[in-house]
Amino acid sequence: MHWKHPVGRCLVFLVLVGIVLSFSACASAPPSNVKAVQCDASKIIWEVAPEAEVVNFACALGEHGGEPSLLFTVGIKNVTDKAMRFRVNIFLLDMDKAAGHLVPRTGKPPLLAAGAEETVKIPFIKTTSMSQKIHVIVVPLSSE
């Protein structure tokens, strides 16, 4: 195909760049039940059950148990009208690492009351650099 006007080529190029940028912006935006994110990862994939809300998500390099670690702080809110327990899984896709946590961790019974929030820390011990591709999964567990 031969373009007679260079303006036509530029216009097509700019439209294609705009489409690509709009798709990449949409892919990285957190869902409506993720409220506050403080993490320098270039891509975070979210799978948060409708029963939960992530009220706080932060990641930072630090120390855990005397070892260098990548530390995640995750605040979970139960948005249902019944007590529930949740499982949080974090996958560092570019590092082939994974960790998880129960929310709440303990209790008799170990349930998060309706409308209540709890924050957990999830360390990736001996991880000395920030992951750029993270997958976060929050699912409810049985309330019985």
mmCIF file with all atom_site columns, N, CA, C and O in Angstrom, residues 1-35:
data_model
loop_
_atom_site.group_PDB
_atom_site.id
_atom_site.type_symbol
_atom_site.label_atom_id
_atom_site.label_alt_id
_atom_site.label_comp_id
_atom_site.label_asym_id
_atom_site.label_entity_id
_atom_site.label_seq_id
_atom_site.pdbx_PDB_ins_code
_atom_site.Cartn_x
_atom_site.Cartn_y
_atom_site.Cartn_z
_atom_site.occupancy
_atom_site.B_iso_or_equiv
_atom_site.pdbx_formal_charge
_atom_site.auth_seq_id
_atom_site.auth_comp_id
_atom_site.auth_asym_id
_atom_site.auth_atom_id
_atom_site.pdbx_PDB_model_num
ATOM 1   N N  . MET A 1 1  ? 0.830   -1.166 0.000  1.00 0.00 ? 1  MET A N  1
ATOM 2   C CA . MET A 1 1  ? 0.000   0.000  0.000  1.00 0.00 ? 1  MET A CA 1
ATOM 3   C C  . MET A 1 1  ? 0.882   1.238  0.000  1.00 0.00 ? 1  MET A C  1
ATOM 4   O O  . MET A 1 1  ? 1.815   1.323  0.777  1.00 0.00 ? 1  MET A O  1
ATOM 5   N N  . HIS A 1 2  ? 0.585   2.157  -0.862 1.00 0.00 ? 2  HIS A N  1
ATOM 6   C CA . HIS A 1 2  ? 1.379   3.368  -0.982 1.00 0.00 ? 2  HIS A CA 1
ATOM 7   C C  . HIS A 1 2  ? 0.569   4.566  -0.494 1.00 0.00 ? 2  HIS A C  1
ATOM 8   O O  . HIS A 1 2  ? -0.553  4.791  -0.945 1.00 0.00 ? 2  HIS A O  1
ATOM 9   N N  . TRP A 1 3  ? 1.134   5.304  0.461  1.00 0.00 ? 3  TRP A N  1
ATOM 10  C CA . TRP A 1 3  ? 0.472   6.493  1.003  1.00 0.00 ? 3  TRP A CA 1
ATOM 11  C C  . TRP A 1 3  ? 0.934   7.722  0.231  1.00 0.00 ? 3  TRP A C  1
ATOM 12  O O  . TRP A 1 3  ? 2.121   7.993  0.117  1.00 0.00 ? 3  TRP A O  1
ATOM 13  N N  . LYS A 1 4  ? -0.025  8.478  -0.269 1.00 0.00 ? 4  LYS A N  1
ATOM 14  C CA . LYS A 1 4  ? 0.304   9.692  -1.011 1.00 0.00 ? 4  LYS A CA 1
ATOM 15  C C  . LYS A 1 4  ? 0.648   10.842 -0.079 1.00 0.00 ? 4  LYS A C  1
ATOM 16  O O  . LYS A 1 4  ? 1.427   11.709 -0.429 1.00 0.00 ? 4  LYS A O  1
ATOM 17  N N  . HIS A 1 5  ? 0.050   10.834 1.106  1.00 0.00 ? 5  HIS A N  1
ATOM 18  C CA . HIS A 1 5  ? 0.277   11.926 2.041  1.00 0.00 ? 5  HIS A CA 1
ATOM 19  C C  . HIS A 1 5  ? 0.927   11.395 3.318  1.00 0.00 ? 5  HIS A C  1
ATOM 20  O O  . HIS A 1 5  ? 0.420   10.452 3.927  1.00 0.00 ? 5  HIS A O  1
ATOM 21  N N  . PRO A 1 6  ? 2.047   11.988 3.736  1.00 0.00 ? 6  PRO A N  1
ATOM 22  C CA . PRO A 1 6  ? 2.690   11.536 4.979  1.00 0.00 ? 6  PRO A CA 1
ATOM 23  C C  . PRO A 1 6  ? 1.811   11.791 6.200  1.00 0.00 ? 6  PRO A C  1
ATOM 24  O O  . PRO A 1 6  ? 1.942   11.126 7.211  1.00 0.00 ? 6  PRO A O  1
ATOM 25  N N  . VAL A 1 7  ? 0.879   12.721 6.106  1.00 0.00 ? 7  VAL A N  1
ATOM 26  C CA . VAL A 1 7  ? -0.027  12.992 7.225  1.00 0.00 ? 7  VAL A CA 1
ATOM 27  C C  . VAL A 1 7  ? -0.882  11.761 7.506  1.00 0.00 ? 7  VAL A C  1
ATOM 28  O O  . VAL A 1 7  ? -1.163  11.432 8.655  1.00 0.00 ? 7  VAL A O  1
ATOM 29  N N  . GLY A 1 8  ? -1.286  11.054 6.474  1.00 0.00 ? 8  GLY A N  1
ATOM 30  C CA . GLY A 1 8  ? -2.092  9.849  6.638  1.00 0.00 ? 8  GLY A CA 1
ATOM 31  C C  . GLY A 1 8  ? -1.356  8.779  7.424  1.00 0.00 ? 8  GLY A C  1
ATOM 32  O O  . GLY A 1 8  ? -1.924  8.146  8.309  1.00 0.00 ? 8  GLY A O  1
ATOM 33  N N  . ARG A 1 9  ? -0.082  8.581  7.133  1.00 0.00 ? 9  ARG A N  1
ATOM 34  C CA . ARG A 1 9  ? 0.723   7.604  7.865  1.00 0.00 ? 9  ARG A CA 1
ATOM 35  C C  . ARG A 1 9  ? 0.847   7.992  9.326  1.00 0.00 ? 9  ARG A C  1
ATOM 36  O O  . ARG A 1 9  ? 0.724   7.152  10.209 1.00 0.00 ? 9  ARG A O  1
ATOM 37  N N  . CYS A 1 10 ? 1.109   9.265  9.580  1.00 0.00 ? 10 CYS A N  1
ATOM 38  C CA . CYS A 1 10 ? 1.244   9.748  10.959 1.00 0.00 ? 10 CYS A CA 1
ATOM 39  C C  . CYS A 1 10 ? -0.056  9.572  11.723 1.00 0.00 ? 10 CYS A C  1
ATOM 40  O O  . CYS A 1 10 ? -0.055  9.168  12.885 1.00 0.00 ? 10 CYS A O  1
ATOM 41  N N  . LEU A 1 11 ? -1.168  9.864  11.077 1.00 0.00 ? 11 LEU A N  1
ATOM 42  C CA . LEU A 1 11 ? -2.464  9.742  11.730 1.00 0.00 ? 11 LEU A CA 1
ATOM 43  C C  . LEU A 1 11 ? -2.753  8.290  12.105 1.00 0.00 ? 11 LEU A C  1
ATOM 44  O O  . LEU A 1 11 ? -3.194  7.997  13.222 1.00 0.00 ? 11 LEU A O  1
ATOM 45  N N  . VAL A 1 12 ? -2.503  7.371  11.183 1.00 0.00 ? 12 VAL A N  1
ATOM 46  C CA . VAL A 1 12 ? -2.709  5.946  11.464 1.00 0.00 ? 12 VAL A CA 1
ATOM 47  C C  . VAL A 1 12 ? -1.812  5.499  12.612 1.00 0.00 ? 12 VAL A C  1
ATOM 48  O O  . VAL A 1 12 ? -2.250  4.801  13.531 1.00 0.00 ? 12 VAL A O  1
ATOM 49  N N  . PHE A 1 13 ? -0.554  5.918  12.612 1.00 0.00 ? 13 PHE A N  1
ATOM 50  C CA . PHE A 1 13 ? 0.381   5.558  13.668 1.00 0.00 ? 13 PHE A CA 1
ATOM 51  C C  . PHE A 1 13 ? -0.102  6.083  15.022 1.00 0.00 ? 13 PHE A C  1
ATOM 52  O O  . PHE A 1 13 ? -0.111  5.362  16.017 1.00 0.00 ? 13 PHE A O  1
ATOM 53  N N  . LEU A 1 14 ? -0.524  7.339  15.081 1.00 0.00 ? 14 LEU A N  1
ATOM 54  C CA . LEU A 1 14 ? -0.978  7.925  16.344 1.00 0.00 ? 14 LEU A CA 1
ATOM 55  C C  . LEU A 1 14 ? -2.244  7.244  16.862 1.00 0.00 ? 14 LEU A C  1
ATOM 56  O O  . LEU A 1 14 ? -2.391  7.039  18.066 1.00 0.00 ? 14 LEU A O  1
ATOM 57  N N  . VAL A 1 15 ? -3.138  6.871  15.973 1.00 0.00 ? 15 VAL A N  1
ATOM 58  C CA . VAL A 1 15 ? -4.352  6.163  16.388 1.00 0.00 ? 15 VAL A CA 1
ATOM 59  C C  . VAL A 1 15 ? -3.992  4.805  16.981 1.00 0.00 ? 15 VAL A C  1
ATOM 60  O O  . VAL A 1 15 ? -4.503  4.408  18.035 1.00 0.00 ? 15 VAL A O  1
ATOM 61  N N  . LEU A 1 16 ? -3.083  4.079  16.327 1.00 0.00 ? 16 LEU A N  1
ATOM 62  C CA . LEU A 1 16 ? -2.659  2.772  16.847 1.00 0.00 ? 16 LEU A CA 1
ATOM 63  C C  . LEU A 1 16 ? -1.969  2.904  18.199 1.00 0.00 ? 16 LEU A C  1
ATOM 64  O O  . LEU A 1 16 ? -2.219  2.114  19.109 1.00 0.00 ? 16 LEU A O  1
ATOM 65  N N  . VAL A 1 17 ? -1.105  3.890  18.358 1.00 0.00 ? 17 VAL A N  1
ATOM 66  C CA . VAL A 1 17 ? -0.436  4.109  19.646 1.00 0.00 ? 17 VAL A CA 1
ATOM 67  C C  . VAL A 1 17 ? -1.471  4.433  20.720 1.00 0.00 ? 17 VAL A C  1
ATOM 68  O O  . VAL A 1 17 ? -1.411  3.924  21.840 1.00 0.00 ? 17 VAL A O  1
ATOM 69  N N  . GLY A 1 18 ? -2.444  5.254  20.395 1.00 0.00 ? 18 GLY A N  1
ATOM 70  C CA . GLY A 1 18 ? -3.502  5.594  21.352 1.00 0.00 ? 18 GLY A CA 1
ATOM 71  C C  . GLY A 1 18 ? -4.294  4.384  21.793 1.00 0.00 ? 18 GLY A C  1
ATOM 72  O O  . GLY A 1 18 ? -4.613  4.226  22.968 1.00 0.00 ? 18 GLY A O  1
ATOM 73  N N  . ILE A 1 19 ? -4.606  3.498  20.852 1.00 0.00 ? 19 ILE A N  1
ATOM 74  C CA . ILE A 1 19 ? -5.348  2.281  21.193 1.00 0.00 ? 19 ILE A CA 1
ATOM 75  C C  . ILE A 1 19 ? -4.528  1.396  22.120 1.00 0.00 ? 19 ILE A C  1
ATOM 76  O O  . ILE A 1 19 ? -5.029  0.901  23.128 1.00 0.00 ? 19 ILE A O  1
ATOM 77  N N  . VAL A 1 20 ? -3.261  1.202  21.813 1.00 0.00 ? 20 VAL A N  1
ATOM 78  C CA . VAL A 1 20 ? -2.394  0.373  22.657 1.00 0.00 ? 20 VAL A CA 1
ATOM 79  C C  . VAL A 1 20 ? -2.280  0.963  24.048 1.00 0.00 ? 20 VAL A C  1
ATOM 80  O O  . VAL A 1 20 ? -2.384  0.254  25.057 1.00 0.00 ? 20 VAL A O  1
ATOM 81  N N  . LEU A 1 21 ? -2.063  2.256  24.163 1.00 0.00 ? 21 LEU A N  1
ATOM 82  C CA . LEU A 1 21 ? -1.934  2.895  25.471 1.00 0.00 ? 21 LEU A CA 1
ATOM 83  C C  . LEU A 1 21 ? -3.225  2.814  26.272 1.00 0.00 ? 21 LEU A C  1
ATOM 84  O O  . LEU A 1 21 ? -3.189  2.605  27.486 1.00 0.00 ? 21 LEU A O  1
ATOM 85  N N  . SER A 1 22 ? -4.356  2.946  25.638 1.00 0.00 ? 22 SER A N  1
ATOM 86  C CA . SER A 1 22 ? -5.622  2.877  26.375 1.00 0.00 ? 22 SER A CA 1
ATOM 87  C C  . SER A 1 22 ? -5.858  1.465  26.908 1.00 0.00 ? 22 SER A C  1
ATOM 88  O O  . SER A 1 22 ? -6.334  1.298  28.023 1.00 0.00 ? 22 SER A O  1
ATOM 89  N N  . PHE A 1 23 ? -5.503  0.430  26.135 1.00 0.00 ? 23 PHE A N  1
ATOM 90  C CA . PHE A 1 23 ? -5.641  -0.935 26.634 1.00 0.00 ? 23 PHE A CA 1
ATOM 91  C C  . PHE A 1 23 ? -4.691  -1.207 27.781 1.00 0.00 ? 23 PHE A C  1
ATOM 92  O O  . PHE A 1 23 ? -5.049  -1.845 28.755 1.00 0.00 ? 23 PHE A O  1
ATOM 93  N N  . SER A 1 24 ? -3.460  -0.733 27.704 1.00 0.00 ? 24 SER A N  1
ATOM 94  C CA . SER A 1 24 ? -2.508  -0.983 28.786 1.00 0.00 ? 24 SER A CA 1
ATOM 95  C C  . SER A 1 24 ? -2.912  -0.230 30.040 1.00 0.00 ? 24 SER A C  1
ATOM 96  O O  . SER A 1 24 ? -2.723  -0.714 31.149 1.00 0.00 ? 24 SER A O  1
ATOM 97  N N  . ALA A 1 25 ? -3.489  0.952  29.923 1.00 0.00 ? 25 ALA A N  1
ATOM 98  C CA . ALA A 1 25 ? -3.935  1.696  31.097 1.00 0.00 ? 25 ALA A CA 1
ATOM 99  C C  . ALA A 1 25 ? -5.101  0.979  31.766 1.00 0.00 ? 25 ALA A C  1
ATOM 100 O O  . ALA A 1 25 ? -5.176  0.901  32.983 1.00 0.00 ? 25 ALA A O  1
ATOM 101 N N  . CYS A 1 26 ? -6.017  0.433  30.976 1.00 0.00 ? 26 CYS A N  1
ATOM 102 C CA . CYS A 1 26 ? -7.155  -0.276 31.544 1.00 0.00 ? 26 CYS A CA 1
ATOM 103 C C  . CYS A 1 26 ? -6.711  -1.560 32.236 1.00 0.00 ? 26 CYS A C  1
ATOM 104 O O  . CYS A 1 26 ? -7.245  -1.937 33.257 1.00 0.00 ? 26 CYS A O  1
ATOM 105 N N  . ALA A 1 27 ? -5.721  -2.240 31.678 1.00 0.00 ? 27 ALA A N  1
ATOM 106 C CA . ALA A 1 27 ? -5.278  -3.505 32.239 1.00 0.00 ? 27 ALA A CA 1
ATOM 107 C C  . ALA A 1 27 ? -4.608  -3.326 33.593 1.00 0.00 ? 27 ALA A C  1
ATOM 108 O O  . ALA A 1 27 ? -4.639  -4.216 34.419 1.00 0.00 ? 27 ALA A O  1
ATOM 109 N N  . SER A 1 28 ? -3.995  -2.179 33.855 1.00 0.00 ? 28 SER A N  1
ATOM 110 C CA . SER A 1 28 ? -3.274  -2.006 35.103 1.00 0.00 ? 28 SER A CA 1
ATOM 111 C C  . SER A 1 28 ? -4.100  -1.322 36.178 1.00 0.00 ? 28 SER A C  1
ATOM 112 O O  . SER A 1 28 ? -3.659  -1.215 37.309 1.00 0.00 ? 28 SER A O  1
ATOM 113 N N  . ALA A 1 29 ? -5.284  -0.842 35.873 1.00 0.00 ? 29 ALA A N  1
ATOM 114 C CA . ALA A 1 29 ? -6.116  -0.184 36.866 1.00 0.00 ? 29 ALA A CA 1
ATOM 115 C C  . ALA A 1 29 ? -6.714  -1.221 37.811 1.00 0.00 ? 29 ALA A C  1
ATOM 116 O O  . ALA A 1 29 ? -7.220  -2.251 37.371 1.00 0.00 ? 29 ALA A O  1
ATOM 117 N N  . PRO A 1 30 ? -6.650  -0.963 39.125 1.00 0.00 ? 30 PRO A N  1
ATOM 118 C CA . PRO A 1 30 ? -7.226  -1.934 40.060 1.00 0.00 ? 30 PRO A CA 1
ATOM 119 C C  . PRO A 1 30 ? -8.751  -1.921 39.987 1.00 0.00 ? 30 PRO A C  1
ATOM 120 O O  . PRO A 1 30 ? -9.357  -0.913 39.610 1.00 0.00 ? 30 PRO A O  1
ATOM 121 N N  . PRO A 1 31 ? -9.389  -3.028 40.365 1.00 0.00 ? 31 PRO A N  1
ATOM 122 C CA . PRO A 1 31 ? -10.850 -3.068 40.357 1.00 0.00 ? 31 PRO A CA 1
ATOM 123 C C  . PRO A 1 31 ? -11.430 -2.168 41.452 1.00 0.00 ? 31 PRO A C  1
ATOM 124 O O  . PRO A 1 31 ? -10.709 -1.681 42.317 1.00 0.00 ? 31 PRO A O  1
ATOM 125 N N  . SER A 1 32 ? -12.738 -1.986 41.436 1.00 0.00 ? 32 SER A N  1
ATOM 126 C CA . SER A 1 32 ? -13.391 -1.064 42.375 1.00 0.00 ? 32 SER A CA 1
ATOM 127 C C  . SER A 1 32 ? -13.289 -1.508 43.829 1.00 0.00 ? 32 SER A C  1
ATOM 128 O O  . SER A 1 32 ? -13.405 -0.681 44.729 1.00 0.00 ? 32 SER A O  1
ATOM 129 N N  . ASN A 1 33 ? -13.068 -2.799 44.099 1.00 0.00 ? 33 ASN A N  1
ATOM 130 C CA . ASN A 1 33 ? -12.945 -3.239 45.486 1.00 0.00 ? 33 ASN A CA 1
ATOM 131 C C  . ASN A 1 33 ? -11.496 -3.266 45.971 1.00 0.00 ? 33 ASN A C  1
ATOM 132 O O  . ASN A 1 33 ? -11.172 -3.898 46.965 1.00 0.00 ? 33 ASN A O  1
ATOM 133 N N  . VAL A 1 34 ? -10.618 -2.555 45.277 1.00 0.00 ? 34 VAL A N  1
ATOM 134 C CA . VAL A 1 34 ? -9.234  -2.331 45.727 1.00 0.00 ? 34 VAL A CA 1
ATOM 135 C C  . VAL A 1 34 ? -9.091  -0.827 45.902 1.00 0.00 ? 34 VAL A C  1
ATOM 136 O O  . VAL A 1 34 ? -9.195  -0.072 44.938 1.00 0.00 ? 34 VAL A O  1
ATOM 137 N N  . LYS A 1 35 ? -8.875  -0.378 47.146 1.00 0.00 ? 35 LYS A N  1
ATOM 138 C CA . LYS A 1 35 ? -8.951  1.046  47.454 1.00 0.00 ? 35 LYS A CA 1
ATOM 139 C C  . LYS A 1 35 ? -7.608  1.772  47.435 1.00 0.00 ? 35 LYS A C  1
ATOM 140 O O  . LYS A 1 35 ? -7.482  2.793  46.796 1.00 0.00 ? 35 LYS A O  1
#
